[in-house]
Short mmCIF file of N, CA and C in Angstrom, two decimals:
data_model
loop_
_atom_site.label_atom_id
_atom_site.label_comp_id
_atom_site.label_asym_id
_atom_site.label_seq_id
_atom_site.Cartn_x
_atom_site.Cartn_y
_atom_site.Cartn_z
N MET K 107 56.45 142.10 -12.84
CA MET K 107 56.44 141.46 -11.69
C MET K 107 55.29 140.40 -11.29
N PHE K 108 54.33 140.45 -11.97
CA PHE K 108 53.11 139.67 -11.94
C PHE K 108 53.78 138.37 -12.86
N ASN K 109 54.88 138.31 -13.81
CA ASN K 109 54.82 137.25 -14.40
C ASN K 109 55.65 136.11 -13.63
N CYS K 110 56.43 136.66 -12.67
CA CYS K 110 57.41 135.54 -12.02
C CYS K 110 56.64 134.39 -11.06
N PRO K 111 55.49 134.70 -10.47
CA PRO K 111 54.61 133.66 -10.05
C PRO K 111 54.22 132.51 -11.02
N VAL K 112 53.47 133.08 -12.12
CA VAL K 112 53.55 132.05 -13.40
C VAL K 112 54.26 131.22 -14.12
N GLN K 113 55.76 132.29 -14.02
CA GLN K 113 56.42 131.10 -14.62
C GLN K 113 56.71 130.11 -13.49
N HIS K 114 57.07 130.46 -12.33
CA HIS K 114 57.44 129.67 -11.22
C HIS K 114 56.42 128.41 -11.28
N ARG K 115 55.29 128.83 -11.55
CA ARG K 115 54.39 127.71 -11.31
C ARG K 115 54.45 126.54 -12.41
N ALA K 116 54.95 127.30 -13.56
CA ALA K 116 54.93 126.45 -14.76
C ALA K 116 56.18 125.63 -14.63
N LEU K 117 57.06 126.26 -14.39
CA LEU K 117 58.48 125.62 -14.29
C LEU K 117 58.31 124.56 -12.91
N ALA K 118 57.58 124.53 -12.37
CA ALA K 118 57.19 123.64 -10.87
C ALA K 118 56.85 122.23 -11.46
N ARG K 119 55.71 122.62 -12.30
CA ARG K 119 54.79 121.74 -12.88
C ARG K 119 55.53 120.95 -14.04
N HIS K 120 56.55 121.55 -14.48
CA HIS K 120 57.10 120.90 -15.81
C HIS K 120 58.27 119.92 -14.59
N ARG K 121 58.75 120.36 -13.55
CA ARG K 121 59.90 119.47 -13.11
C ARG K 121 58.66 118.27 -12.81
N ARG K 122 57.50 118.15 -12.05
CA ARG K 122 56.77 117.24 -11.31
C ARG K 122 56.01 116.38 -12.63
N ARG K 123 56.39 116.23 -13.74
CA ARG K 123 55.97 115.84 -15.03
C ARG K 123 56.68 114.28 -14.84
N GLY K 124 55.49 113.35 -14.75
CA GLY K 124 56.30 111.59 -14.86
C GLY K 124 56.27 111.44 -13.71
N THR K 125 55.88 111.76 -12.25
CA THR K 125 55.75 111.62 -10.81
C THR K 125 54.85 110.58 -10.62
N THR K 126 53.78 110.71 -11.45
CA THR K 126 52.59 109.89 -11.26
C THR K 126 53.10 108.23 -11.68
N ILE K 127 53.53 108.33 -13.02
CA ILE K 127 53.87 107.21 -13.53
C ILE K 127 55.31 106.30 -12.59
N VAL K 128 55.97 107.05 -11.85
CA VAL K 128 56.90 106.63 -11.03
C VAL K 128 56.09 105.88 -9.53
N LEU K 129 55.24 106.77 -9.21
CA LEU K 129 54.44 106.10 -8.21
C LEU K 129 53.65 104.85 -8.56
N LEU K 130 53.07 104.87 -9.31
CA LEU K 130 52.16 104.00 -10.09
C LEU K 130 53.19 102.78 -10.55
N THR K 131 54.36 102.62 -10.95
CA THR K 131 55.07 101.83 -11.03
C THR K 131 55.61 101.14 -9.65
N PHE K 132 55.60 101.82 -8.60
CA PHE K 132 55.95 101.31 -7.22
C PHE K 132 54.88 100.53 -6.60
N LEU K 133 53.82 101.35 -6.69
CA LEU K 133 52.68 100.74 -6.34
C LEU K 133 51.63 99.58 -6.61
N LEU K 134 51.92 99.77 -8.24
CA LEU K 134 50.82 98.67 -9.11
C LEU K 134 51.41 97.58 -8.10
N PRO K 135 52.38 96.60 -8.16
CA PRO K 135 53.00 95.39 -7.92
C PRO K 135 52.62 95.26 -6.10
N VAL K 136 52.69 96.17 -5.55
CA VAL K 136 51.71 96.18 -4.33
C VAL K 136 50.37 95.73 -3.96
N ILE K 137 49.61 97.04 -5.03
CA ILE K 137 48.18 96.64 -5.08
C ILE K 137 47.79 95.09 -5.56
N LEU K 138 48.44 94.60 -6.48
CA LEU K 138 48.59 93.26 -6.96
C LEU K 138 48.56 92.34 -6.01
N ALA K 139 49.74 92.53 -5.62
CA ALA K 139 49.94 91.67 -4.56
C ALA K 139 48.90 91.24 -3.12
N ILE K 140 48.27 92.73 -2.54
CA ILE K 140 47.33 92.39 -1.96
C ILE K 140 46.04 92.17 -2.60
N ALA K 141 45.54 92.26 -4.04
CA ALA K 141 44.48 91.66 -4.24
C ALA K 141 44.72 90.31 -4.24
N ALA K 142 45.62 89.86 -4.68
CA ALA K 142 45.95 88.21 -4.64
C ALA K 142 45.60 88.00 -3.31
N TYR K 143 46.38 88.46 -2.43
CA TYR K 143 46.29 87.92 -1.07
C TYR K 143 44.82 87.76 -0.93
N SER K 144 44.17 88.83 -0.90
CA SER K 144 42.66 88.82 -0.60
C SER K 144 41.80 87.49 -1.64
N ILE K 145 42.25 87.76 -2.43
CA ILE K 145 41.42 86.54 -3.19
C ILE K 145 41.66 85.22 -2.64
N ASN K 146 42.69 84.83 -2.38
CA ASN K 146 43.21 83.48 -2.01
C ASN K 146 42.88 83.37 -0.70
N VAL K 147 42.55 83.99 0.30
CA VAL K 147 42.11 83.94 1.74
C VAL K 147 40.24 83.87 1.54
N VAL K 148 39.79 84.57 0.54
CA VAL K 148 38.26 84.43 0.34
C VAL K 148 38.26 83.01 -0.35
N TYR K 149 38.89 82.34 -1.23
CA TYR K 149 39.11 81.33 -1.99
C TYR K 149 39.20 79.97 -1.03
N MET K 150 40.30 80.19 0.24
CA MET K 150 40.51 79.31 1.15
C MET K 150 38.85 79.10 1.99
N GLU K 151 38.51 80.22 2.24
CA GLU K 151 37.16 80.38 3.35
C GLU K 151 35.92 79.54 2.28
N LEU K 152 35.91 79.79 0.79
CA LEU K 152 35.00 79.07 0.16
C LEU K 152 35.09 77.54 -0.16
N ALA K 153 36.37 77.25 -0.03
CA ALA K 153 36.63 75.47 -0.09
C ALA K 153 36.51 75.21 1.33
N ARG K 154 36.47 75.81 2.44
CA ARG K 154 36.44 75.30 3.80
C ARG K 154 34.78 75.01 3.86
N THR K 155 33.93 76.28 3.63
CA THR K 155 32.62 76.21 3.31
C THR K 155 32.12 74.87 2.60
N GLU K 156 32.39 74.61 1.60
CA GLU K 156 32.08 73.48 0.72
C GLU K 156 32.56 72.65 1.00
N GLN K 157 33.49 72.42 1.87
CA GLN K 157 34.31 71.11 2.86
C GLN K 157 33.16 70.64 3.79
N GLN K 158 32.80 71.98 4.52
CA GLN K 158 31.75 71.76 5.48
C GLN K 158 30.29 71.25 5.11
N ILE K 159 30.19 71.82 4.13
CA ILE K 159 28.62 71.58 3.53
C ILE K 159 28.47 69.72 3.10
N THR K 160 30.00 69.40 2.38
CA THR K 160 29.75 67.95 2.10
C THR K 160 30.14 66.96 3.20
N THR K 161 31.00 67.52 4.41
CA THR K 161 30.89 66.70 5.27
C THR K 161 29.52 66.40 6.28
N ASP K 162 28.86 67.60 6.43
CA ASP K 162 27.87 67.43 6.87
C ASP K 162 26.65 66.85 6.07
N VAL K 163 26.61 66.97 4.89
CA VAL K 163 25.61 66.25 3.89
C VAL K 163 25.80 64.73 4.28
N ALA K 164 26.84 64.21 3.83
CA ALA K 164 27.74 62.81 4.04
C ALA K 164 26.98 62.34 5.81
N THR K 165 27.73 63.36 6.66
CA THR K 165 27.31 62.57 8.11
C THR K 165 26.06 62.23 8.17
N ARG K 166 24.79 63.28 8.05
CA ARG K 166 23.54 63.30 7.85
C ARG K 166 22.85 62.20 7.25
N ALA K 167 23.49 61.90 5.96
CA ALA K 167 22.80 60.42 5.31
C ALA K 167 23.29 59.50 5.75
N ALA K 168 24.44 59.34 6.73
CA ALA K 168 24.85 58.20 7.61
C ALA K 168 24.28 58.04 8.62
N GLY K 169 23.94 59.11 9.51
CA GLY K 169 22.89 58.81 10.46
C GLY K 169 21.42 58.42 10.21
N ARG K 170 21.35 59.03 8.96
CA ARG K 170 19.75 58.86 8.87
C ARG K 170 19.86 57.02 8.42
N MET K 171 20.79 56.55 7.58
CA MET K 171 20.74 55.39 7.31
C MET K 171 21.06 54.47 8.34
N LEU K 172 21.85 54.96 9.35
CA LEU K 172 22.21 53.94 10.57
C LEU K 172 20.54 54.00 11.42
N ALA K 173 19.99 54.86 11.37
CA ALA K 173 18.68 55.26 12.25
C ALA K 173 17.88 54.14 11.76
N ILE K 174 17.62 53.90 10.31
CA ILE K 174 16.49 53.48 9.83
C ILE K 174 16.93 51.79 9.89
N THR K 175 18.29 51.65 9.10
CA THR K 175 18.56 50.25 9.04
C THR K 175 19.22 49.63 10.39
N GLY K 176 20.00 50.32 11.10
CA GLY K 176 20.92 49.85 12.24
C GLY K 176 22.22 49.25 11.79
N ASP K 177 22.34 49.53 10.42
CA ASP K 177 23.58 48.78 9.88
C ASP K 177 24.70 49.67 9.42
N LYS K 178 26.07 49.45 10.10
CA LYS K 178 26.81 50.51 9.79
C LYS K 178 27.35 50.43 8.24
N GLN K 179 27.71 49.46 7.60
CA GLN K 179 27.77 49.22 6.28
C GLN K 179 26.98 50.32 5.27
N GLN K 180 25.63 49.96 5.46
CA GLN K 180 24.69 50.53 4.64
C GLN K 180 25.07 52.40 4.64
N ALA K 181 25.27 52.84 6.15
CA ALA K 181 25.72 54.13 6.63
C ALA K 181 26.77 54.61 5.71
N ILE K 182 27.89 53.84 5.94
CA ILE K 182 28.99 54.06 5.13
C ILE K 182 28.91 54.59 3.75
N ILE K 183 27.89 53.51 2.99
CA ILE K 183 28.07 53.42 1.52
C ILE K 183 26.84 54.61 1.43
N ALA K 184 25.99 55.11 2.39
CA ALA K 184 25.11 56.43 2.13
C ALA K 184 26.10 57.50 2.06
N ALA K 185 26.98 57.44 2.98
CA ALA K 185 27.93 58.47 3.11
C ALA K 185 29.06 58.95 2.33
N GLU K 186 29.50 57.67 1.44
CA GLU K 186 30.08 57.67 0.40
C GLU K 186 29.78 58.59 -0.87
N ARG K 187 28.60 58.06 -1.23
CA ARG K 187 27.47 58.17 -2.45
C ARG K 187 27.39 59.92 -2.18
N LEU K 188 27.11 60.30 -1.14
CA LEU K 188 26.64 61.73 -1.23
C LEU K 188 27.80 62.52 -1.10
N MET K 189 29.06 62.08 -0.69
CA MET K 189 30.28 62.96 -0.60
C MET K 189 30.89 62.90 -2.22
N LYS K 190 30.57 61.63 -2.97
CA LYS K 190 31.01 62.19 -4.58
C LYS K 190 29.70 62.85 -5.03
N ALA K 191 28.63 63.06 -4.98
CA ALA K 191 27.94 63.68 -5.25
C ALA K 191 27.78 65.45 -4.74
N ASN K 192 28.81 66.03 -3.74
CA ASN K 192 28.90 67.17 -3.55
C ASN K 192 30.60 67.32 -3.60
N PRO K 193 31.07 67.40 -4.52
CA PRO K 193 32.11 68.34 -4.58
C PRO K 193 32.60 69.43 -3.86
N PHE K 194 33.84 69.49 -3.35
CA PHE K 194 34.44 70.90 -2.99
C PHE K 194 35.71 71.13 -3.71
N ALA K 195 35.92 72.39 -4.21
CA ALA K 195 36.68 73.05 -4.83
C ALA K 195 37.22 72.31 -5.64
N ASN K 196 36.29 71.53 -6.56
CA ASN K 196 36.75 70.99 -7.89
C ASN K 196 37.45 69.62 -7.56
N GLN K 197 37.22 69.18 -6.21
CA GLN K 197 37.75 67.58 -5.97
C GLN K 197 36.61 66.99 -5.05
N THR K 198 36.34 65.60 -5.50
CA THR K 198 35.69 64.78 -4.50
C THR K 198 36.38 64.16 -3.48
N MET K 199 35.59 64.38 -2.40
CA MET K 199 35.69 63.99 -1.06
C MET K 199 35.48 62.60 -1.08
N SER K 200 36.21 61.57 -0.29
CA SER K 200 35.82 60.20 -0.26
C SER K 200 36.39 59.55 1.39
N LEU K 201 35.82 58.94 1.74
CA LEU K 201 36.09 58.24 3.20
C LEU K 201 37.32 57.59 3.43
N SER K 202 38.10 57.73 2.22
CA SER K 202 39.19 57.06 2.33
C SER K 202 40.38 58.47 2.82
N GLY K 203 39.74 59.78 2.50
CA GLY K 203 40.48 60.82 2.81
C GLY K 203 39.69 61.48 4.41
N ALA K 204 38.95 60.76 4.83
CA ALA K 204 38.14 61.06 6.17
C ALA K 204 37.88 60.26 6.90
N ASP K 205 37.79 60.03 8.17
CA ASP K 205 37.50 59.21 9.13
C ASP K 205 35.84 59.25 9.72
N ILE K 206 35.31 57.71 9.32
CA ILE K 206 34.05 57.70 10.13
C ILE K 206 33.91 57.21 11.45
N VAL K 207 33.40 57.55 12.44
CA VAL K 207 33.02 57.13 13.86
C VAL K 207 31.76 56.98 14.29
N PHE K 208 31.41 55.67 14.67
CA PHE K 208 30.17 55.22 15.07
C PHE K 208 30.12 55.43 16.58
N GLY K 209 29.21 56.22 17.15
CA GLY K 209 29.02 55.91 18.56
C GLY K 209 28.08 56.79 19.13
N VAL K 210 27.95 57.21 20.42
CA VAL K 210 26.79 57.65 21.29
C VAL K 210 26.89 58.81 21.35
N SER K 211 25.79 59.67 21.33
CA SER K 211 25.62 60.72 22.02
C SER K 211 24.70 60.81 23.01
N THR K 212 25.28 61.94 23.91
CA THR K 212 24.36 62.12 24.60
C THR K 212 24.41 63.66 25.75
N ARG K 213 23.37 63.88 26.59
CA ARG K 213 23.26 64.86 27.01
C ARG K 213 22.34 64.87 28.67
N ARG K 214 23.32 65.55 29.34
CA ARG K 214 22.21 65.55 30.87
C ARG K 214 21.13 66.26 31.05
N SER K 215 21.15 67.29 30.12
CA SER K 215 19.78 68.44 30.29
C SER K 215 19.45 68.72 28.86
N ALA K 216 18.49 69.21 28.52
CA ALA K 216 17.75 69.79 27.12
C ALA K 216 18.43 71.03 27.12
N ASN K 217 19.14 71.90 27.93
CA ASN K 217 19.81 72.98 27.82
C ASN K 217 21.46 72.48 27.40
N GLU K 218 21.61 71.63 27.51
CA GLU K 218 23.18 71.17 27.30
C GLU K 218 23.36 70.75 25.90
N ARG K 219 24.31 70.58 25.14
CA ARG K 219 24.66 70.55 24.04
C ARG K 219 25.17 68.55 23.90
N TYR K 220 24.70 68.22 23.13
CA TYR K 220 25.27 66.82 22.97
C TYR K 220 26.73 66.18 23.29
N SER K 221 27.42 65.34 23.63
CA SER K 221 28.79 65.18 23.62
C SER K 221 28.62 63.32 22.92
N PHE K 222 29.57 63.70 22.04
CA PHE K 222 29.98 61.95 21.36
C PHE K 222 30.98 61.49 21.80
N ASN K 223 30.83 60.04 22.11
CA ASN K 223 31.68 59.52 22.32
C ASN K 223 31.70 57.94 21.42
N GLU K 224 32.69 57.35 20.69
CA GLU K 224 33.01 56.43 20.66
C GLU K 224 32.31 55.08 21.42
N GLY K 225 31.61 53.98 20.78
CA GLY K 225 30.76 53.19 21.57
C GLY K 225 30.17 52.22 20.95
N LYS K 226 29.61 51.27 21.78
CA LYS K 226 28.71 50.42 21.14
C LYS K 226 27.39 50.74 21.03
N ASP K 227 26.49 50.12 20.35
CA ASP K 227 24.88 50.72 20.04
C ASP K 227 24.80 52.00 19.97
N PRO K 228 25.40 52.15 18.37
CA PRO K 228 25.63 53.65 18.09
C PRO K 228 24.11 54.52 18.01
N ASN K 229 24.16 55.42 18.11
CA ASN K 229 22.77 56.32 17.80
C ASN K 229 23.49 57.57 17.33
N ALA K 230 24.90 57.71 16.83
CA ALA K 230 25.50 58.90 16.28
C ALA K 230 26.59 58.62 15.12
N VAL K 231 26.85 59.29 14.22
CA VAL K 231 27.88 58.99 13.60
C VAL K 231 29.03 60.32 12.96
N GLN K 232 30.09 60.10 13.27
CA GLN K 232 30.97 61.46 13.35
C GLN K 232 31.70 61.20 11.73
N ILE K 233 31.98 62.38 11.15
CA ILE K 233 32.52 62.00 9.82
C ILE K 233 33.90 63.37 10.06
N ARG K 234 35.09 62.93 10.18
CA ARG K 234 36.24 64.08 10.36
C ARG K 234 37.15 63.98 9.09
N ALA K 235 36.81 65.21 8.04
CA ALA K 235 37.65 65.26 7.07
C ALA K 235 39.27 65.92 7.76
N ASN K 236 40.02 65.06 7.68
CA ASN K 236 41.43 64.96 8.49
C ASN K 236 42.71 65.72 7.63
N GLY K 237 42.42 66.62 6.44
CA GLY K 237 42.98 67.12 5.76
C GLY K 237 43.99 66.65 4.75
N THR K 238 43.58 65.59 4.38
CA THR K 238 44.53 64.77 3.42
C THR K 238 44.56 65.14 1.90
N ILE K 239 43.33 66.04 1.67
CA ILE K 239 43.06 66.43 0.52
C ILE K 239 43.74 67.88 0.46
N GLN K 240 44.62 68.06 -0.77
CA GLN K 240 45.35 69.12 -1.07
C GLN K 240 44.51 70.32 -1.93
N VAL K 241 44.23 71.55 -1.56
CA VAL K 241 43.74 72.27 -2.26
C VAL K 241 44.71 73.38 -2.99
N PRO K 242 44.98 73.41 -3.94
CA PRO K 242 45.57 74.73 -4.46
C PRO K 242 45.50 76.24 -4.35
N MET K 243 46.07 77.07 -4.00
CA MET K 243 45.65 78.35 -3.72
C MET K 243 45.71 78.90 -5.81
N LEU K 244 44.39 80.01 -5.67
CA LEU K 244 44.45 80.43 -7.06
C LEU K 244 45.44 81.74 -7.25
N PHE K 245 46.41 81.88 -6.31
CA PHE K 245 47.55 82.87 -6.73
C PHE K 245 48.94 82.11 -6.23
N PRO K 246 49.81 82.22 -6.69
CA PRO K 246 51.23 81.88 -6.01
C PRO K 246 51.29 82.87 -5.28
N THR K 247 51.93 82.21 -3.63
CA THR K 247 52.59 83.06 -2.67
C THR K 247 54.36 83.30 -3.23
N MET K 248 54.27 84.75 -3.54
CA MET K 248 55.84 85.05 -3.84
C MET K 248 56.08 84.07 -4.99
N GLY K 249 55.37 83.84 -5.90
CA GLY K 249 55.87 83.15 -6.87
C GLY K 249 55.58 81.70 -6.61
N ILE K 250 55.61 81.17 -5.60
CA ILE K 250 55.85 79.88 -5.10
C ILE K 250 54.35 79.24 -4.82
N PRO K 251 53.88 78.30 -5.86
CA PRO K 251 52.58 77.45 -5.71
C PRO K 251 52.27 77.10 -4.24
N VAL K 252 51.06 77.27 -3.49
CA VAL K 252 51.00 76.93 -2.05
C VAL K 252 49.67 76.03 -1.98
N ASP K 253 49.87 75.00 -1.21
CA ASP K 253 48.49 74.17 -1.30
C ASP K 253 47.83 74.62 0.42
N PHE K 254 46.72 74.32 0.54
CA PHE K 254 46.37 74.27 2.37
C PHE K 254 45.56 72.82 2.10
N ARG K 255 45.36 72.42 3.20
CA ARG K 255 44.53 71.17 3.83
C ARG K 255 43.54 71.57 4.70
N PRO K 256 41.91 71.67 4.33
CA PRO K 256 41.04 72.31 4.94
C PRO K 256 40.74 70.92 6.26
N ILE K 257 40.43 71.16 7.35
CA ILE K 257 40.10 70.07 8.16
C ILE K 257 38.74 70.20 8.57
N LYS K 258 37.61 69.94 8.46
CA LYS K 258 36.22 69.76 9.01
C LYS K 258 35.93 68.45 9.85
N ALA K 259 34.74 68.60 10.71
CA ALA K 259 34.05 67.68 11.29
C ALA K 259 32.84 67.89 11.60
N ALA K 260 31.92 66.61 11.34
CA ALA K 260 30.26 66.89 11.65
C ALA K 260 29.97 65.71 12.19
N ILE K 261 28.93 65.68 13.10
CA ILE K 261 28.45 64.78 14.09
C ILE K 261 26.83 64.44 13.40
N SER K 262 26.17 63.63 13.20
CA SER K 262 24.72 63.59 13.42
C SER K 262 24.22 62.46 14.31
N THR K 263 23.25 63.18 15.17
CA THR K 263 22.90 62.28 16.09
C THR K 263 21.10 61.93 16.41
N GLN K 264 21.19 60.89 16.12
CA GLN K 264 19.53 60.38 16.01
C GLN K 264 18.91 60.12 17.51
N SER K 265 18.04 61.26 17.80
CA SER K 265 17.70 61.58 19.06
C SER K 265 16.25 60.78 18.53
N GLU K 266 15.81 60.18 19.80
CA GLU K 266 14.72 58.76 20.08
C GLU K 266 13.42 59.95 20.73
N LEU K 267 12.35 60.09 20.21
CA LEU K 267 11.18 60.40 20.66
C LEU K 267 10.06 59.47 20.88
N ASP K 268 9.38 59.72 22.10
CA ASP K 268 8.07 58.96 21.74
C ASP K 268 6.89 59.66 21.50
N VAL K 269 6.10 59.52 20.78
CA VAL K 269 4.75 60.05 20.14
C VAL K 269 3.66 59.25 20.84
N ALA K 270 2.76 59.76 21.10
CA ALA K 270 1.66 59.16 21.40
C ALA K 270 0.44 59.85 20.98
N LEU K 271 -0.48 59.02 20.29
CA LEU K 271 -2.11 59.76 20.01
C LEU K 271 -2.82 59.09 20.58
N VAL K 272 -3.82 59.98 21.31
CA VAL K 272 -5.16 59.78 22.45
C VAL K 272 -6.08 59.97 21.54
N ILE K 273 -7.30 59.30 21.86
CA ILE K 273 -8.25 59.30 20.74
C ILE K 273 -9.42 59.20 21.84
N ASP K 274 -10.29 60.36 22.38
CA ASP K 274 -11.56 60.18 23.13
C ASP K 274 -12.45 59.67 22.36
N ARG K 275 -13.13 58.91 23.05
CA ARG K 275 -14.58 58.22 22.13
C ARG K 275 -15.53 58.22 23.07
N SER K 276 -15.24 58.82 24.39
CA SER K 276 -16.52 58.82 25.15
C SER K 276 -17.72 59.93 25.09
N GLY K 277 -18.43 59.85 25.47
CA GLY K 277 -19.93 60.49 25.12
C GLY K 277 -19.61 61.86 25.48
N SER K 278 -18.91 62.33 26.40
CA SER K 278 -18.47 63.81 26.94
C SER K 278 -18.24 64.62 25.91
N MET K 279 -17.39 64.08 24.85
CA MET K 279 -16.90 64.66 23.73
C MET K 279 -17.57 64.81 22.79
N ALA K 280 -18.85 64.42 22.36
CA ALA K 280 -20.04 63.98 21.25
C ALA K 280 -20.88 65.36 21.71
N TYR K 281 -20.97 66.25 22.39
CA TYR K 281 -21.84 67.21 22.29
C TYR K 281 -20.53 68.66 22.28
N GLY K 282 -21.32 69.98 22.19
CA GLY K 282 -20.56 71.01 21.98
C GLY K 282 -20.79 71.75 23.19
N VAL K 283 -20.24 72.70 23.70
CA VAL K 283 -20.34 73.39 25.02
C VAL K 283 -21.52 74.14 25.31
N ASN K 284 -21.69 74.89 23.85
CA ASN K 284 -23.02 75.52 24.11
C ASN K 284 -24.36 75.03 23.96
N GLU K 285 -24.46 73.88 23.90
CA GLU K 285 -25.70 72.92 23.70
C GLU K 285 -26.47 72.72 24.98
#
Protein backbone atom coordinates (compact mmCIF):
# COMPACT_ATOMS: atom_id res chain seq x y z
CA MET A 1 0.00 0.00 0.00
CA PHE A 2 2.86 2.42 0.67
CA ASN A 3 4.48 1.42 -2.58
CA CYS A 4 1.70 2.80 -4.75
CA PRO A 5 2.37 6.56 -4.35
CA VAL A 6 6.08 6.03 -5.02
CA GLN A 7 5.31 4.14 -8.20
CA HIS A 8 2.80 6.80 -9.19
CA ARG A 9 5.39 9.58 -8.75
CA ALA A 10 7.99 7.67 -10.74
CA LEU A 11 5.49 7.06 -13.52
CA ALA A 12 4.49 10.78 -13.61
CA ARG A 13 8.13 11.80 -13.71
CA HIS A 14 8.75 9.43 -16.61
CA ARG A 15 5.81 10.90 -18.59
CA ARG A 16 7.06 14.50 -18.10
CA ARG A 17 10.51 13.76 -19.37
CA GLY A 18 11.47 16.05 -22.28
CA THR A 19 8.80 18.72 -21.66
CA THR A 20 11.46 21.29 -20.84
CA ILE A 21 13.07 20.72 -24.22
CA VAL A 22 9.75 21.25 -25.99
CA LEU A 23 9.10 24.45 -24.00
CA LEU A 24 12.61 25.68 -24.71
CA THR A 25 12.17 24.92 -28.41
CA PHE A 26 9.10 27.15 -28.58
CA LEU A 27 10.32 29.93 -26.32
CA LEU A 28 13.92 30.30 -27.50
CA PRO A 29 12.98 32.00 -30.81
CA VAL A 30 10.65 34.34 -28.90
CA ILE A 31 13.43 35.24 -26.46
CA LEU A 32 15.87 35.82 -29.32
CA ALA A 33 13.34 38.03 -31.17
CA ILE A 34 12.75 40.14 -28.07
CA ALA A 35 16.51 40.46 -27.50
CA ALA A 36 17.09 41.48 -31.15
CA TYR A 37 14.29 44.06 -30.95
CA SER A 38 15.74 45.48 -27.71
CA ILE A 39 19.22 45.70 -29.19
CA ASN A 40 17.84 47.46 -32.30
CA VAL A 41 16.02 50.04 -30.15
CA VAL A 42 19.16 50.74 -28.13
CA TYR A 43 21.20 51.03 -31.34
CA MET A 44 18.69 53.49 -32.80
CA GLU A 45 18.96 55.66 -29.69
CA LEU A 46 22.75 55.49 -29.82
CA ALA A 47 22.77 56.57 -33.47
CA ARG A 48 20.31 59.42 -32.74
CA THR A 49 22.47 60.60 -29.82
CA GLU A 50 25.65 60.48 -31.92
CA GLN A 51 23.91 62.42 -34.69
CA GLN A 52 22.74 65.05 -32.19
CA ILE A 53 26.30 65.42 -30.93
CA THR A 54 27.61 65.79 -34.48
CA THR A 55 24.93 68.37 -35.29
CA ASP A 56 25.58 70.29 -32.05
CA VAL A 57 29.35 70.41 -32.58
CA ALA A 58 29.02 71.54 -36.20
CA THR A 59 26.44 74.18 -35.29
CA ARG A 60 28.60 75.50 -32.49
CA ALA A 61 31.63 75.72 -34.79
CA ALA A 62 29.61 77.52 -37.47
CA GLY A 63 28.15 79.92 -34.91
CA ARG A 64 31.55 80.69 -33.45
CA MET A 65 33.10 81.28 -36.88
CA LEU A 66 30.17 83.51 -37.83
CA ALA A 67 30.62 85.52 -34.62
CA ILE A 68 34.37 85.94 -35.16
CA THR A 69 34.49 86.66 -38.90
CA GLY A 70 30.93 87.51 -39.89
CA ASP A 71 31.48 85.41 -43.03
CA LYS A 72 28.83 82.79 -43.81
CA GLN A 73 31.10 80.83 -46.13
CA GLN A 74 33.74 80.38 -43.44
CA ALA A 75 31.01 79.27 -41.03
CA ILE A 76 29.88 76.62 -43.53
CA ILE A 77 33.46 75.39 -43.95
CA ALA A 78 33.87 75.12 -40.15
CA ALA A 79 30.62 73.16 -39.88
CA GLU A 80 31.66 70.77 -42.69
CA ARG A 81 35.05 70.18 -41.09
CA LEU A 82 33.58 69.22 -37.74
CA MET A 83 30.86 67.07 -39.28
CA LYS A 84 33.53 65.00 -40.99
CA ALA A 85 35.55 64.78 -37.76
CA ASN A 86 32.55 63.43 -35.77
CA PRO A 87 30.99 60.44 -37.53
CA PHE A 88 27.85 58.76 -36.23
CA ALA A 89 26.81 55.13 -36.77
CA ASN A 90 30.06 54.65 -38.74
CA GLN A 91 28.95 57.26 -41.30
CA THR A 92 30.07 60.81 -41.85
CA MET A 93 27.50 63.52 -42.20
CA SER A 94 27.93 66.41 -44.60
CA LEU A 95 25.97 69.55 -45.26
CA SER A 96 24.59 67.93 -48.39
CA GLY A 97 22.58 65.73 -46.01
CA ALA A 98 21.69 68.66 -43.79
CA ASP A 99 20.45 72.20 -44.13
CA ILE A 100 22.31 75.17 -42.74
CA VAL A 101 20.27 78.30 -42.13
CA PHE A 102 21.55 81.68 -40.97
CA GLY A 103 19.12 83.81 -39.04
CA VAL A 104 18.33 85.92 -36.05
CA SER A 105 17.60 84.61 -32.55
CA THR A 106 15.76 86.91 -30.17
CA ARG A 107 13.93 86.70 -26.87
CA ARG A 108 11.63 89.11 -25.10
CA SER A 109 12.89 88.58 -21.56
CA ALA A 110 15.65 86.78 -19.70
CA ASN A 111 13.23 84.03 -18.60
CA GLU A 112 12.15 83.06 -22.12
CA ARG A 113 13.77 80.87 -24.72
CA TYR A 114 15.30 82.30 -27.86
CA SER A 115 13.18 82.13 -31.00
CA PHE A 116 15.00 81.56 -34.27
CA ASN A 117 13.90 83.13 -37.57
CA GLU A 118 15.68 83.22 -40.88
CA GLY A 119 16.83 86.74 -41.63
CA LYS A 120 19.48 89.29 -42.53
CA ASP A 121 22.34 90.32 -40.23
CA PRO A 122 22.50 86.86 -38.63
CA ASN A 123 23.49 86.23 -35.04
CA ALA A 124 22.53 82.53 -35.10
CA VAL A 125 23.07 79.37 -37.14
CA GLN A 126 20.72 76.41 -37.41
CA ILE A 127 21.73 73.04 -38.84
CA ARG A 128 19.00 70.50 -39.56
CA ALA A 129 19.89 66.91 -40.34
CA ASN A 130 16.86 66.10 -42.45
CA GLY A 131 16.98 62.31 -42.50
CA THR A 132 18.77 61.67 -45.78
CA ILE A 133 21.32 59.34 -44.19
CA GLN A 134 20.06 55.76 -43.88
CA VAL A 135 21.32 53.83 -40.87
CA PRO A 136 20.87 50.05 -41.05
CA MET A 137 19.59 48.15 -38.04
CA LEU A 138 21.91 45.63 -36.42
CA PHE A 139 19.38 42.79 -36.65
CA PRO A 140 16.84 42.34 -39.44
CA THR A 141 13.15 42.57 -38.54
CA MET A 142 11.28 39.38 -39.44
CA GLY A 143 14.20 38.48 -41.69
CA ILE A 144 13.98 41.77 -43.65
CA PRO A 145 16.84 44.30 -43.35
CA VAL A 146 15.43 47.63 -42.17
CA ASP A 147 17.00 51.12 -42.24
CA PHE A 148 16.02 54.18 -40.26
CA ARG A 149 16.68 57.87 -40.88
CA PRO A 150 17.26 59.99 -37.79
CA ILE A 151 16.29 63.68 -37.92
CA LYS A 152 17.99 66.20 -35.63
CA ALA A 153 18.45 69.97 -35.41
CA ALA A 154 20.60 72.40 -33.44
CA ILE A 155 20.79 76.18 -33.13
CA SER A 156 23.77 78.23 -32.00
CA THR A 157 23.08 81.81 -30.97
CA GLN A 158 25.76 84.41 -30.41
CA SER A 159 24.50 86.67 -27.66
CA GLU A 160 26.16 90.00 -27.30
CA LEU A 161 27.31 91.11 -23.89
CA ASP A 162 28.66 94.45 -22.81
CA VAL A 163 31.58 94.24 -20.42
CA ALA A 164 32.85 97.29 -18.56
CA LEU A 165 36.05 97.54 -16.54
CA VAL A 166 36.01 100.38 -14.00
CA ILE A 167 39.24 101.50 -12.33
CA ASP A 168 39.08 104.03 -9.53
CA ARG A 169 42.37 105.89 -9.08
CA SER A 170 41.10 108.47 -6.63
CA GLY A 171 42.70 109.11 -3.26
CA SER A 172 39.77 107.67 -1.34
CA MET A 173 40.73 104.18 -2.42
CA ALA A 174 44.36 104.53 -1.33
CA TYR A 175 43.80 104.01 2.40
CA GLY A 176 42.47 101.07 4.37
CA VAL A 177 39.27 101.23 6.46
CA ASN A 178 40.96 100.70 9.85
CA GLU A 179 43.60 103.43 9.50
